[in-house]
C-alpha atoms as one frame of an Amber mdcrd trajectory, in Angstrom:
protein
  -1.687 -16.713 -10.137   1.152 -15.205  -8.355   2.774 -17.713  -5.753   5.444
 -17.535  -2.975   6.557 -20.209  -1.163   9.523 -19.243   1.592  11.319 -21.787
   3.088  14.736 -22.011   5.020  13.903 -20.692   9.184  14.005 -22.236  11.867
  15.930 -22.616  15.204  19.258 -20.844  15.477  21.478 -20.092  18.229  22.677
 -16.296  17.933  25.869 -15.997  16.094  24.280 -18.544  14.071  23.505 -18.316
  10.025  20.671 -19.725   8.159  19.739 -18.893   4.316  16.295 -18.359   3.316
  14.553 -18.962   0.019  11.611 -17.826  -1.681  10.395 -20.087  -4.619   8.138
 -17.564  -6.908   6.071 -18.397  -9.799   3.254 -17.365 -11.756   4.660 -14.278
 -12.798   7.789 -13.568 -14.924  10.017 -13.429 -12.286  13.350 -11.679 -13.497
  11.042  -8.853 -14.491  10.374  -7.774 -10.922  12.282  -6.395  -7.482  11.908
  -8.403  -4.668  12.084  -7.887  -0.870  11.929  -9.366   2.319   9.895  -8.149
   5.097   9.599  -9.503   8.451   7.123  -9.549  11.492   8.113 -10.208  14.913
   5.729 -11.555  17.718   3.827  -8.730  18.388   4.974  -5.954  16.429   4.441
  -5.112  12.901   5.946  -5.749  10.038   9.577  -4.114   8.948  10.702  -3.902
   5.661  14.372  -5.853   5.417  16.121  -5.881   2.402  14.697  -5.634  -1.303
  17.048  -6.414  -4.518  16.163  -5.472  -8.371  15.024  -7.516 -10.794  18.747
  -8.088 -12.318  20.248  -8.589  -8.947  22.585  -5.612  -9.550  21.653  -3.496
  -6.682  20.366  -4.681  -3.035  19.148  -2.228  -0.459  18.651  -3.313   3.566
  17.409  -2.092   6.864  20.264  -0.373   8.760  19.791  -3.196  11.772  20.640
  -6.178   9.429  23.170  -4.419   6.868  26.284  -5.979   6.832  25.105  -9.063
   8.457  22.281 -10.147   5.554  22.705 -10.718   2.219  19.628 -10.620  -0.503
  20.170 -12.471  -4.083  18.281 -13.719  -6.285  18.412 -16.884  -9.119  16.654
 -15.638 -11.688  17.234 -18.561 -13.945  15.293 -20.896 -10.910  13.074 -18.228
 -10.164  13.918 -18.013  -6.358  14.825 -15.131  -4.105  17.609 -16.002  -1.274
  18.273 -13.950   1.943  21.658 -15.417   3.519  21.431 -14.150   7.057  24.552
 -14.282   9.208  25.551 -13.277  12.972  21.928 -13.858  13.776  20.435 -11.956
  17.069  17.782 -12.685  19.091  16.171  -9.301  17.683  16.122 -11.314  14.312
  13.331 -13.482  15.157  10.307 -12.973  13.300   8.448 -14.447  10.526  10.135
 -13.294   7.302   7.864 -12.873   4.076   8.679 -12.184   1.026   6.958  -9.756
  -1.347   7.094  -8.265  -4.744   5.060  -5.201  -5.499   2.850  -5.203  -8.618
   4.349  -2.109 -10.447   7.562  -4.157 -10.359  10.041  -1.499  -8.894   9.820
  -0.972  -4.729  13.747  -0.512  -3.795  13.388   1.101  -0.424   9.761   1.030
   0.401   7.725   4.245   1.433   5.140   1.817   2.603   4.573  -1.873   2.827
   1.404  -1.220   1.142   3.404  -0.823  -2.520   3.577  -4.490  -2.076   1.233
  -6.808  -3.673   2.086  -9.732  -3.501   3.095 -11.962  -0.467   4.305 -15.667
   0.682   3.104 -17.747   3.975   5.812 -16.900   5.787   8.688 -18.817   7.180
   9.670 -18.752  11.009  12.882 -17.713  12.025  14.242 -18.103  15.985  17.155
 -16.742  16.916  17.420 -18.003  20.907  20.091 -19.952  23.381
């Protein structure tokens, strides 16, 4: 079965960087695009940044572009986001998610996704 496993948040001052990672297996990996969404506390979830399945092109949400950066390993089967000049309006749990058809690149809905991790928590506070 299809498994991700994100990893990387926690507690982060703003200005601050951390790099999250998404182990995947259970599915042949390089074949696929994958994206990060995120959820804060009481909102719903926004769609962040998704690259293809060769890494070659990388799409983001206007409020993190040029701060975040998506890659991808394919060769270790794990999806990065590198997230720099964190803001307090970055906290949320961020997920990531690869759809089933394989191809999302800017999402018309989060429902094209499939597939989902746990979650890892990332706060952005002084």
């Amino acid at each position: 079965e299809v498994q991700l496993v994100e990893s990387g948040g926690g507690l982060v001052q703003p200005g601050g960087s951390l790099r999250l990672s998404c182990a995947a297996s259970g599915f042949t990996f390089g074949s696929y695009d994958m994206s990060w969404v995120r959820q804060a506390p009481g909102k719903g979830p926004e769609w962040v940044s998704t690259i293809n399945s060769g890494g070659g092109s990388t799409y983001y949400t206007y409020s993190v572009k040029g701060r975040f950066t998506i890659s991808r390993d394919n060769a270790k089967n794990t999806l990065y986001l590198q997230m720099n000049s964190l803001k307090p309006e970055d906290t949320a749990v961020y997920y990531c998610a690869t759809p089933l058809q394989g191809r999302v690149g800017v999402p018309a809905s989060l429902g094209q996704y499939d597939y989902w991790g746990q979650g890892t928590q990332v706060t952005v506070s002084s």
